[in-house]
């Protein structure tokens, strides 16, 4: 846009006319002089109608096929190469056939398309179907079976080696104690022992093996201690002697054996007899009993069979004295007495009935 000249601005004079000028006061303009009403021209600027360009984002088409093209290429060769080789030799034999030099010889021919058609055959779903078979969980499941807890269970069983398999019959053993001072046998016993558990919840038995049992203890003037020690525990007999008889006043046992099969590593069993007058016999006599069962408390019993024991005053040859039988082995005459009394009563009844009948017959006859 060109600027218009300002008409009110004084025009500069040339320097050549400067000496002829006379400076004087400006004259007042005449009153009737009207200056033209000069207004500045209106400037109208027209800006070009600028519109923002439309942004159109076009996604590149080659990126989309690249993803499928790149992904199948690494996957297809890896699947047949890794999986079929360990499984069966058939997979590697099929793969070299498409890679044979026959393919480049057929390249000028239009039958080159057969090569890509053979490649999808190699990438058919048959290969992945074989791969899950090779990667089945059967292999890892077989490995934990080898590492099952059976070895630790077998290790726990030898921790409790004192667990003999009880025989079908009890075996009696001979046990004796010798006084260290007098070198005389003070206690002698011949018996078979069995510890039995009998409760509503559990049942079990333990048979003492005589071959693996040792007799230990000591003897005094009126007391003797016979302890039968074995790997699984011990049984203790405390003998006492008075002026008339010898008896056992304390009987106890401790057993570290799983009588209850449900509790393999439970606490040891212990029992104590409630009676204080057991296996009593006269002085110089032995106590004898075929079969006897003692209540040891808490559902535990001590079964003693073929029992014969004696403390103090054995014979000169260290043999048992006269046996004093237990109440169970003593002959019971009550049955014989009852049978005899019954027969006697029957005989009396028969005799009385006969006499009464004979008397009635005599009364029926009259004298002539």
XYZ file of N, CA and C in Angstrom, residues 98-355:
774
model
N 11.486 -81.246 0.017
C 11.237 -79.977 -0.685
C 12.494 -79.153 -0.881
N 13.543 -79.404 -0.058
C 14.781 -78.638 -0.211
C 15.758 -79.298 -1.178
N 15.343 -80.306 -1.859
C 16.214 -80.980 -2.844
C 16.469 -80.065 -4.043
N 17.533 -80.241 -4.778
C 17.841 -79.367 -5.924
C 16.842 -79.468 -7.057
N 15.850 -80.348 -6.930
C 14.838 -80.430 -7.973
C 14.039 -79.137 -8.066
N 13.874 -78.438 -6.956
C 13.103 -77.189 -6.973
C 13.764 -76.132 -7.857
N 15.097 -75.839 -7.742
C 15.674 -74.846 -8.645
C 15.647 -75.275 -10.107
N 15.683 -76.558 -10.366
C 15.617 -76.978 -11.770
C 14.239 -76.714 -12.351
N 13.231 -76.712 -11.511
C 11.860 -76.471 -11.985
C 11.489 -74.999 -11.958
N 12.418 -74.114 -11.555
C 12.094 -72.682 -11.467
C 11.696 -72.074 -12.807
N 12.346 -72.336 -13.953
C 11.895 -71.703 -15.203
C 10.531 -72.184 -15.621
N 10.170 -73.358 -15.159
C 8.869 -73.868 -15.553
C 7.789 -73.211 -14.698
N 6.560 -73.179 -15.216
C 5.467 -72.610 -14.411
C 5.077 -73.484 -13.245
N 5.744 -74.587 -13.097
C 5.420 -75.482 -11.972
C 6.143 -75.072 -10.703
N 6.686 -73.848 -10.721
C 7.355 -73.366 -9.508
C 6.383 -73.190 -8.365
N 5.118 -73.012 -8.696
C 4.121 -72.848 -7.617
C 3.985 -74.099 -6.777
N 4.451 -75.230 -7.281
C 4.367 -76.461 -6.501
C 5.234 -76.388 -5.261
N 6.318 -75.639 -5.348
C 7.159 -75.518 -4.151
C 6.423 -74.842 -3.004
N 5.759 -73.659 -3.237
C 5.002 -73.081 -2.100
C 3.845 -73.946 -1.678
N 3.282 -74.704 -2.628
C 2.190 -75.589 -2.218
C 2.710 -76.701 -1.327
N 3.947 -77.114 -1.560
C 4.497 -78.152 -0.682
C 4.837 -77.599 0.687
N 5.231 -76.315 0.730
C 5.568 -75.722 2.029
C 4.382 -75.654 2.963
N 3.166 -75.241 2.499
C 2.054 -75.289 3.456
C 1.753 -76.691 3.913
N 2.091 -77.705 3.057
C 1.877 -79.071 3.515
C 2.764 -79.386 4.697
N 3.960 -78.824 4.651
C 4.824 -79.043 5.803
C 4.333 -78.279 7.015
N 3.646 -77.150 6.760
C 3.139 -76.338 7.877
C 1.693 -76.664 8.191
N 1.252 -77.827 7.818
C -0.122 -78.228 8.138
C -0.262 -78.430 9.641
N -1.478 -78.575 10.062
C -1.744 -78.722 11.504
C -1.282 -80.049 12.063
N -0.834 -80.955 11.186
C -0.357 -82.232 11.686
C 0.874 -82.056 12.553
N 1.740 -81.112 12.161
C 2.927 -80.886 12.987
C 2.559 -80.400 14.376
N 1.682 -79.361 14.526
C 1.330 -78.954 15.892
C 0.590 -80.015 16.661
N -0.146 -80.895 15.925
C -0.814 -81.965 16.661
C 0.191 -82.946 17.242
N 1.303 -83.133 16.505
C 2.326 -84.020 17.053
C 3.094 -83.361 18.181
N 3.232 -82.016 18.091
C 3.984 -81.326 19.140
C 3.334 -81.446 20.506
N 1.991 -81.287 20.650
C 1.459 -81.464 21.998
C 1.653 -82.865 22.524
N 1.722 -83.859 21.586
C 1.954 -85.208 22.068
C 3.327 -85.329 22.689
N 4.296 -84.635 22.048
C 5.635 -84.691 22.629
C 5.723 -83.875 23.905
N 4.948 -82.785 23.950
C 5.003 -81.909 25.127
C 3.870 -82.208 26.096
N 3.389 -83.430 26.093
C 2.340 -83.788 27.042
C 2.895 -83.799 28.459
N 1.997 -83.709 29.406
C 2.412 -83.662 30.810
C 2.777 -85.019 31.379
N 2.714 -86.054 30.524
C 3.056 -87.371 31.038
C 4.509 -87.437 31.454
N 5.383 -86.794 30.663
C 6.802 -86.823 31.030
C 7.048 -86.144 32.366
N 6.525 -84.890 32.589
C 6.768 -84.287 33.903
C 6.088 -85.022 35.034
N 4.947 -85.682 34.731
C 4.297 -86.415 35.806
C 5.085 -87.650 36.207
N 5.776 -88.245 35.235
C 6.583 -89.408 35.588
C 7.788 -89.017 36.427
N 8.336 -87.817 36.155
C 9.489 -87.395 36.947
C 9.124 -87.165 38.408
N 7.977 -86.491 38.751
C 7.683 -86.372 40.180
C 7.386 -87.704 40.833
N 6.920 -88.709 40.034
C 6.673 -90.010 40.623
C 7.970 -90.620 41.126
N 9.039 -90.341 40.394
C 10.322 -90.846 40.869
C 10.774 -90.105 42.120
N 10.335 -88.840 42.252
C 10.713 -88.045 43.418
C 9.573 -87.974 44.428
N 8.773 -89.020 44.512
C 7.679 -89.042 45.475
C 8.232 -89.189 46.885
N 7.331 -89.065 47.856
C 7.741 -89.119 49.255
C 7.953 -90.536 49.770
N 7.935 -91.526 48.850
C 8.160 -92.892 49.285
C 9.542 -93.090 49.891
N 10.620 -92.509 49.317
C 11.918 -92.663 49.984
C 11.934 -92.128 51.399
N 11.357 -90.895 51.667
C 11.360 -90.462 53.068
C 10.548 -91.366 53.964
N 9.464 -91.983 53.422
C 8.699 -92.900 54.255
C 9.518 -94.142 54.580
N 10.319 -94.583 53.617
C 11.162 -95.735 53.897
C 12.262 -95.379 54.885
N 12.696 -94.107 54.868
C 13.714 -93.703 55.826
C 13.142 -93.648 57.236
N 11.861 -93.298 57.359
C 11.268 -93.256 58.690
C 11.091 -94.660 59.261
N 10.841 -95.634 58.407
C 10.670 -96.993 58.913
C 11.947 -97.555 59.538
N 13.139 -97.326 58.923
C 14.318 -97.825 59.627
C 14.631 -97.065 60.892
N 14.036 -95.871 61.078
C 14.249 -95.154 62.325
C 13.664 -95.928 63.494
N 12.668 -96.765 63.226
C 12.087 -97.589 64.272
C 12.349 -99.060 63.952
N 13.636 -99.481 63.939
C 13.939 -100.873 63.629
C 13.399 -101.849 64.648
N 13.212 -101.427 65.929
C 12.681 -102.394 66.885
C 11.212 -102.655 66.658
N 10.878 -103.254 65.548
C 9.501 -103.592 65.223
C 9.463 -105.006 64.648
N 9.686 -106.010 65.486
C 9.688 -107.368 64.946
C 8.292 -107.781 64.535
N 8.237 -108.565 63.501
C 6.940 -109.085 63.084
C 6.528 -110.160 64.083
N 5.406 -109.983 64.769
C 5.038 -110.951 65.803
C 4.777 -112.325 65.202
N 5.362 -113.369 65.808
C 5.128 -114.716 65.282
C 3.709 -115.173 65.561
N 3.348 -116.290 64.960
C 1.994 -116.810 65.150
C 1.797 -117.352 66.557
N 2.861 -117.831 67.207
C 2.775 -118.382 68.552
C 3.796 -117.701 69.449
N 3.471 -117.672 70.731
C 4.387 -117.105 71.709
C 5.508 -118.091 71.999
N 6.697 -117.535 72.193
C 7.859 -118.344 72.541
C 8.282 -117.998 73.958
N 8.387 -119.008 74.794
C 8.790 -118.802 76.185
C 10.305 -118.727 76.277
N 10.782 -117.869 77.160
C 12.212 -117.698 77.367
C 12.588 -117.923 78.814
N 13.846 -118.221 79.054
C 14.380 -118.449 80.396
C 15.191 -117.228 80.814
N 14.867 -116.682 81.985
C 15.530 -115.484 82.493
C 15.936 -115.748 83.942
N 17.111 -115.227 84.318
C 17.597 -115.431 85.692
C 18.500 -114.287 86.101
N 18.562 -114.065 87.421
C 19.441 -113.061 88.018
C 20.325 -113.734 89.057
N 21.579 -113.344 89.092
C 22.538 -113.911 90.043
C 23.014 -112.818 90.983
N 23.035 -113.154 92.273
C 23.531 -112.213 93.271
C 25.041 -112.086 93.116
N 25.512 -110.866 92.950
C 26.941 -110.644 92.706
C 27.786 -111.008 93.926
N 27.213 -110.878 95.124
C 27.994 -111.164 96.334
C 28.099 -112.667 96.588
N 26.963 -113.329 96.539
C 26.945 -114.760 96.866
C 27.091 -115.661 95.643
N 26.958 -115.084 94.452
C 27.029 -115.858 93.210
C 25.962 -116.953 93.170
N 24.822 -116.623 93.735
C 23.699 -117.551 93.782
C 22.555 -116.952 92.987
N 21.825 -117.799 92.272
C 20.673 -117.332 91.506
C 19.576 -116.929 92.481
N 19.181 -115.663 92.386
C 18.148 -115.168 93.300
C 16.776 -115.075 92.652
N 16.714 -114.925 91.334
C 15.438 -114.858 90.617
C 15.566 -115.715 89.366
N 14.531 -116.516 89.126
C 14.488 -117.347 87.933
C 13.062 -117.324 87.389
N 12.950 -117.226 86.074
C 11.624 -117.139 85.453
C 11.651 -117.836 84.104
N 10.525 -118.465 83.792
C 10.308 -119.105 82.487
C 8.905 -118.698 82.033
N 8.840 -117.887 80.961
C 7.533 -117.356 80.555
C 7.622 -116.772 79.155
N 6.435 -116.610 78.562
C 6.273 -115.923 77.272
C 5.434 -114.677 77.517
N 5.897 -113.549 76.987
C 5.273 -112.251 77.278
C 4.725 -111.630 76.004
N 3.618 -110.949 76.177
C 2.986 -110.230 75.061
C 2.283 -108.998 75.603
N 2.536 -107.838 74.963
C 1.858 -106.585 75.316
C 0.767 -106.354 74.283
N -0.433 -106.097 74.774
C -1.593 -106.017 73.881
C -2.347 -104.715 74.129
N -2.777 -104.100 73.038
C -3.617 -102.899 73.088
C -5.000 -103.276 72.582
N -6.004 -103.023 73.407
C -7.387 -103.358 73.042
C -8.296 -102.219 73.480
N -8.616 -101.335 72.523
C -9.532 -100.222 72.755
C -10.564 -100.206 71.635
N -11.660 -99.478 71.804
C -12.644 -99.405 70.713
C -12.086 -98.799 69.433
N -11.036 -97.990 69.531
C -10.487 -97.312 68.357
C -9.278 -98.011 67.757
N -8.531 -98.766 68.551
C -7.287 -99.356 68.047
C -7.040 -100.695 68.716
N -6.355 -101.567 67.975
C -5.951 -102.879 68.478
C -4.556 -103.178 67.951
N -3.757 -103.829 68.792
C -2.410 -104.194 68.369
C -1.733 -105.040 69.422
N -0.727 -105.781 69.010
C 0.015 -106.654 69.919
C 1.508 -106.537 69.643
N 2.275 -106.791 70.688
C 3.732 -106.845 70.574
C 4.205 -108.048 71.376
N 4.966 -108.918 70.738
C 5.464 -110.140 71.368
C 6.941 -109.956 71.678
N 7.300 -110.211 72.911
C 8.690 -110.101 73.340
C 9.457 -111.308 72.810
N 10.568 -111.014 72.132
C 11.407 -112.064 71.558
C 12.480 -112.464 72.579
N 12.479 -113.703 73.051
C 13.458 -114.102 74.078
C 14.905 -113.989 73.607
N 15.162 -114.224 72.310
C 16.544 -114.194 71.830
C 17.148 -112.798 71.895
N 16.308 -111.775 71.779
C 16.814 -110.395 71.809
C 16.470 -109.693 73.116
N 16.249 -110.460 74.189
C 15.881 -109.899 75.487
C 16.929 -110.295 76.516
N 17.336 -109.318 77.325
C 18.333 -109.540 78.374
C 17.704 -109.286 79.735
N 18.102 -110.103 80.712
C 17.623 -109.953 82.095
C 18.662 -109.182 82.888
N 18.253 -108.049 83.436
C 19.135 -107.211 84.253
C 18.403 -106.881 85.549
N 19.144 -106.416 86.525
C 18.545 -106.046 87.808
C 19.502 -106.326 88.946
N 18.933 -106.534 90.128
C 19.744 -106.787 91.311
C 18.931 -107.465 92.390
N 19.632 -108.039 93.347
C 18.995 -108.768 94.448
C 19.504 -108.241 95.782
N 18.604 -108.186 96.766
C 18.938 -107.838 98.143
C 18.379 -108.924 99.061
N 18.378 -108.651 100.346
C 17.943 -109.691 101.288
C 16.470 -110.017 101.117
N 15.635 -109.014 100.998
C 14.183 -109.242 100.904
C 13.567 -108.637 99.646
N 14.359 -108.061 98.772
C 13.830 -107.445 97.552
C 14.695 -107.846 96.360
N 14.047 -107.895 95.206
C 14.744 -108.229 93.960
C 14.077 -107.478 92.814
N 14.908 -107.106 91.865
C 14.428 -106.341 90.705
C 14.829 -107.094 89.444
N 13.811 -107.583 88.715
C 14.051 -108.282 87.453
C 13.514 -107.409 86.323
N 14.419 -106.953 85.455
C 14.047 -106.111 84.315
C 14.424 -106.838 83.033
N 13.422 -107.034 82.191
C 13.639 -107.647 80.880
C 13.749 -106.525 79.856
N 14.956 -106.329 79.341
C 15.233 -105.220 78.424
C 15.353 -105.749 77.002
N 14.703 -105.046 76.070
C 14.777 -105.354 74.642
C 14.808 -104.039 73.877
N 14.965 -104.109 72.565
C 15.152 -102.895 71.771
C 13.953 -101.964 71.847
N 12.764 -102.535 71.934
C 11.558 -101.708 71.894
C 11.172 -101.149 73.252
N 11.721 -101.662 74.335
C 11.354 -101.176 75.666
C 11.837 -102.118 76.743
N 11.091 -102.165 77.852
C 11.476 -103.006 78.987
C 10.249 -103.313 79.841
N 10.356 -104.426 80.607
C 9.332 -104.856 81.561
C 10.038 -105.109 82.886
N 9.495 -104.560 83.968
C 10.145 -104.626 85.280
C 9.234 -105.338 86.279
N 9.805 -106.334 86.988
C 9.132 -107.054 88.082
C 9.864 -106.714 89.382
N 9.131 -106.227 90.377
C 9.704 -105.922 91.693
C 9.185 -106.961 92.694
N 10.093 -107.841 93.126
C 9.732 -108.898 94.076
C 9.967 -108.412 95.502
N 9.109 -108.894 96.400
C 9.219 -108.567 97.825
C 8.992 -109.846 98.635
N 9.676 -109.941 99.735
C 9.628 -111.153 100.564
C 9.255 -110.785 101.994
N 8.276 -111.516 102.539
C 7.935 -111.361 103.959
C 8.142 -112.700 104.662
N 7.571 -112.833 105.803
C 7.804 -114.060 106.587
C 7.074 -115.275 106.038
N 6.063 -115.062 105.196
C 5.246 -116.182 104.735
C 5.371 -116.454 103.232
N 5.474 -115.429 102.442
C 5.406 -115.626 100.989
C 6.289 -114.608 100.267
N 6.433 -114.857 98.973
C 7.138 -113.956 98.062
C 6.140 -113.549 96.976
N 6.115 -112.287 96.660
C 5.132 -111.769 95.695
C 5.737 -110.579 94.950
N 5.042 -110.162 93.916
C 5.439 -108.991 93.123
C 4.545 -107.833 93.538
N 5.170 -106.785 94.052
C 4.394 -105.622 94.511
C 4.414 -104.461 93.515
N 5.170 -104.579 92.423
C 5.195 -103.526 91.393
C 5.536 -104.169 90.053
N 4.696 -103.870 89.065
C 4.901 -104.393 87.706
C 4.606 -103.269 86.723
N 5.562 -102.974 85.845
C 5.400 -101.873 84.881
C 6.148 -102.216 83.600
N 5.816 -101.477 82.545
C 6.511 -101.663 81.268
C 6.499 -100.342 80.505
N 7.445 -100.223 79.584
C 7.540 -99.102 78.642
C 7.823 -99.688 77.264
N 7.032 -99.250 76.279
C 7.141 -99.821 74.937
C 7.134 -98.708 73.906
N 8.157 -98.713 73.052
C 8.234 -97.770 71.932
C 7.989 -98.542 70.635
N 6.735 -98.840 70.425
C 6.333 -99.655 69.273
C 4.935 -99.218 68.852
N 4.685 -99.035 67.538
C 3.364 -98.562 67.097
C 2.313 -99.672 67.159
N 1.729 -99.843 68.325
C 0.641 -100.818 68.442
C -0.540 -100.422 67.575
N -0.786 -99.115 67.496
C -1.839 -98.603 66.617
C -1.205 -98.290 65.271
N -1.590 -98.993 64.231
C -0.995 -98.802 62.909
C -1.320 -97.438 62.325
N -2.389 -96.815 62.774
C -2.750 -95.499 62.254
C -1.780 -94.427 62.727
N -1.157 -94.632 63.892
C -0.209 -93.659 64.452
C 1.168 -94.302 64.391
N 1.948 -93.931 63.348
C 3.247 -94.576 63.135
C 4.295 -94.083 64.124
N 4.373 -92.782 64.334
C 5.413 -92.198 65.189
C 4.782 -91.553 66.416
N 3.955 -92.296 67.114
C 3.302 -91.773 68.301
C 4.191 -91.865 69.528
N 3.720 -91.383 70.668
C 4.504 -91.459 71.904
C 4.608 -92.903 72.386
N 5.603 -93.230 73.212
C 5.739 -94.608 73.715
C 4.599 -94.962 74.660
N 4.293 -96.243 74.708
C 3.248 -96.744 75.602
C 3.880 -97.105 76.947
N 3.112 -96.906 78.005
C 3.564 -97.275 79.345
C 2.366 -97.771 80.139
N 2.599 -98.789 80.950
C 1.530 -99.362 81.761
C 2.047 -99.774 83.124
N 1.111 -99.847 84.067
C 1.449 -100.223 85.439
C 0.288 -101.012 86.031
N 0.607 -102.124 86.707
C -0.428 -102.966 87.302
C -0.973 -102.306 88.560
N -2.279 -102.436 88.719
C -2.921 -101.828 89.887
C -2.767 -102.683 91.145
N -2.638 -103.986 90.983
C -2.539 -104.880 92.133
C -1.136 -104.834 92.730
N -1.047 -105.041 94.041
C 0.251 -105.046 94.738
C 0.572 -106.421 95.323
N -0.162 -107.444 94.906
C 0.074 -108.799 95.418
C -0.048 -109.774 94.248
N 0.949 -109.726 93.368
C 0.925 -110.533 92.151
C 1.915 -111.687 92.268
N 1.577 -112.806 91.621
C 2.459 -113.976 91.524
C 2.915 -114.439 92.923
N 1.966 -114.482 93.826
C 2.302 -114.854 95.212
C 2.530 -116.360 95.318
N 3.562 -116.730 96.101
C 3.895 -118.137 96.360
C 4.571 -118.236 97.728
N 4.492 -119.400 98.303
C 5.134 -119.608 99.597
C 6.654 -119.510 99.440
N 7.326 -119.241 100.550
C 8.785 -119.144 100.513
C 9.358 -120.513 100.157
N 10.202 -120.554 99.175
C 10.780 -121.805 98.693
C 9.936 -122.466 97.616
N 8.761 -121.904 97.298
C 7.912 -122.434 96.235
C 7.984 -121.498 95.021
N 7.541 -122.014 93.910
C 7.488 -121.221 92.675
C 6.031 -120.957 92.308
N 5.852 -119.880 91.604
C 4.503 -119.520 91.117
C 4.356 -120.061 89.705
N 3.225 -120.719 89.421
C 3.011 -121.344 88.115
C 1.607 -121.014 87.624
N 1.528 -120.656 86.319
C 0.236 -120.347 85.698
C 0.365 -120.559 84.192
N -0.631 -121.221 83.604
C -0.589 -121.489 82.168
C -0.850 -120.235 81.335
N -1.858 -119.520 81.710
C -2.246 -118.332 80.917
C -2.840 -117.301 81.863
N -2.311 -116.087 81.755
C -2.765 -115.024 82.654
C -2.662 -113.688 81.926
N -3.649 -112.822 82.141
C -3.676 -111.497 81.504
C -3.862 -110.450 82.589
N -2.957 -109.471 82.614
C -2.981 -108.424 83.636
C -3.358 -107.099 82.996
N -4.263 -106.379 83.650
C -4.696 -105.065 83.172
C -3.659 -104.030 83.595
N -3.060 -103.354 82.591
C -2.025 -102.356 82.858
C -2.534 -100.931 82.692
N -3.829 -100.754 82.451
C -4.405 -99.414 82.329
C -4.349 -98.872 80.914
N -5.294 -97.974 80.620
C -5.383 -97.296 79.311
C -5.557 -98.279 78.155
N -6.271 -99.373 78.413
C -6.510 -100.351 77.361
C -5.328 -101.238 77.045
N -4.308 -101.259 77.894
C -3.113 -102.074 77.695
C -3.155 -103.284 78.627
N -2.689 -104.413 78.103
C -2.689 -105.660 78.869
C -1.347 -106.350 78.677
N -0.915 -107.028 79.749
C 0.297 -107.840 79.702
C -0.132 -109.300 79.807
N 0.041 -110.022 78.713
C -0.341 -111.433 78.665
C 0.889 -112.285 78.953
N 0.761 -113.191 79.944
C 1.856 -114.075 80.345
C 1.366 -115.512 80.210
N 2.076 -116.295 79.443
C 1.729 -117.706 79.255
C 2.929 -118.574 79.624
N 2.613 -119.832 80.008
C 3.641 -120.805 80.423
C 4.538 -120.197 81.501
N 3.893 -119.588 82.452
C 4.625 -118.819 83.463
C 5.002 -119.711 84.642
N 6.267 -119.594 85.009
C 6.766 -120.190 86.250
C 7.938 -119.343 86.715
N 7.797 -118.750 87.884
C 8.832 -117.852 88.402
C 8.995 -118.071 89.905
N 10.208 -117.756 90.343
C 10.514 -117.889 91.768
C 11.626 -116.919 92.116
N 11.453 -116.264 93.262
C 12.470 -115.356 93.794
C 12.859 -115.838 95.187
N 14.171 -115.962 95.413
C 14.743 -116.394 96.688
C 14.491 -117.901 96.937
N 15.401 -118.480 97.678
C 15.289 -119.845 98.198
C 15.038 -120.872 97.099
N 15.831 -120.806 96.046
C 15.757 -121.854 95.032
C 16.479 -123.108 95.546
N 16.362 -124.191 94.839
C 17.028 -125.429 95.253
C 18.543 -125.289 95.089
N 19.255 -126.276 95.572
C 20.711 -126.231 95.493
C 21.202 -126.260 94.045
N 20.449 -126.881 93.213
C 20.826 -126.946 91.794
C 20.202 -125.807 90.989
N 19.737 -124.770 91.704
C 19.121 -123.588 91.067
C 17.910 -123.965 90.209
N 17.084 -124.842 90.737
C 15.862 -125.240 90.069
C 14.659 -124.689 90.836
N 13.492 -124.730 90.158
C 12.265 -124.250 90.781
C 11.854 -125.176 91.923
N 11.206 -124.545 92.916
C 10.638 -125.325 94.014
C 9.263 -125.859 93.627
N 8.539 -126.320 94.627
C 7.199 -126.863 94.407
C 6.309 -125.774 93.821
N 5.616 -126.059 92.733
C 4.799 -125.008 92.119
C 3.503 -124.757 92.883
N 3.227 -123.497 93.068
C 1.934 -123.051 93.590
C 1.113 -122.553 92.404
N 0.025 -123.251 92.138
C -0.768 -122.942 90.952
C -1.580 -121.667 91.152
N -1.782 -120.985 90.048
C -2.635 -119.792 90.074
C -4.094 -120.232 90.199
N -4.999 -119.329 90.583
C -6.411 -119.738 90.740
C -7.010 -120.317 89.470
N -6.565 -119.859 88.302
C -7.138 -120.392 87.062
C -6.724 -121.830 86.809
N -5.536 -122.244 87.304
C -5.053 -123.608 87.067
C -5.429 -124.582 88.185
N -5.904 -124.079 89.282
C -6.293 -124.972 90.376
C -7.524 -125.771 89.977
N -7.578 -127.053 90.355
C -8.755 -127.865 90.003
C -10.002 -127.332 90.688
N -11.058 -127.270 89.945
C -12.326 -126.750 90.449
C -13.231 -127.944 90.771
N -13.437 -128.183 92.056
C -14.261 -129.308 92.498
C -15.719 -128.912 92.690
N -16.031 -127.695 92.451
C -17.412 -127.267 92.680
C -18.376 -127.965 91.730
N -17.949 -128.182 90.506
C -18.820 -128.853 89.535
C -19.051 -130.301 89.957
N -17.969 -130.961 90.372
C -18.118 -132.356 90.815
C -19.003 -132.449 92.052
N -18.818 -131.506 92.944
C -19.654 -131.511 94.147
C -21.114 -131.278 93.784
N -21.349 -130.346 92.882
C -22.733 -130.066 92.484
C -23.367 -131.279 91.819
N -22.604 -131.963 90.974
C -23.139 -133.160 90.306
C -23.427 -134.265 91.328
N -22.524 -134.442 92.290
C -22.735 -135.470 93.317
C -23.947 -135.188 94.177
N -24.100 -133.945 94.567
C -25.261 -133.570 95.383
C -26.549 -133.799 94.611
N -26.538 -133.456 93.321
C -27.743 -133.643 92.503
C -28.103 -135.122 92.399
N -27.107 -135.968 92.192
C -27.370 -137.408 92.107
C -27.889 -137.963 93.436
N -27.326 -137.468 94.535
C -27.772 -137.927 95.851
C -29.225 -137.556 96.103
N -29.599 -136.352 95.698
C -30.985 -135.913 95.872
C -31.925 -136.766 95.034
N -31.521 -137.082 93.833
C -32.362 -137.918 92.972
C -32.536 -139.323 93.563
N -31.461 -139.846 94.101
C -31.540 -141.182 94.704
C -32.492 -141.173 95.894
N -32.380 -140.128 96.704
C -33.266 -140.030 97.872
C -34.719 -139.931 97.434
N -34.952 -139.121 96.384
C -36.333 -138.968 95.901
C -36.877 -140.301 95.384
N -36.056 -141.038 94.674
C -36.505 -142.334 94.138
C -36.815 -143.316 95.275
N -35.959 -143.349 96.286
C -36.172 -144.272 97.419
C -37.445 -143.919 98.171
N -37.653 -142.640 98.428
C -38.855 -142.207 99.148
C -40.103 -142.532 98.347
N -40.056 -142.311 97.041
C -41.225 -142.611 96.205
C -41.522 -144.113 96.204
N -40.470 -144.909 96.213
C -40.677 -146.358 96.222
C -41.316 -146.807 97.527
N -40.846 -146.276 98.641
C -41.399 -146.665 99.937
C -42.849 -146.235 100.069
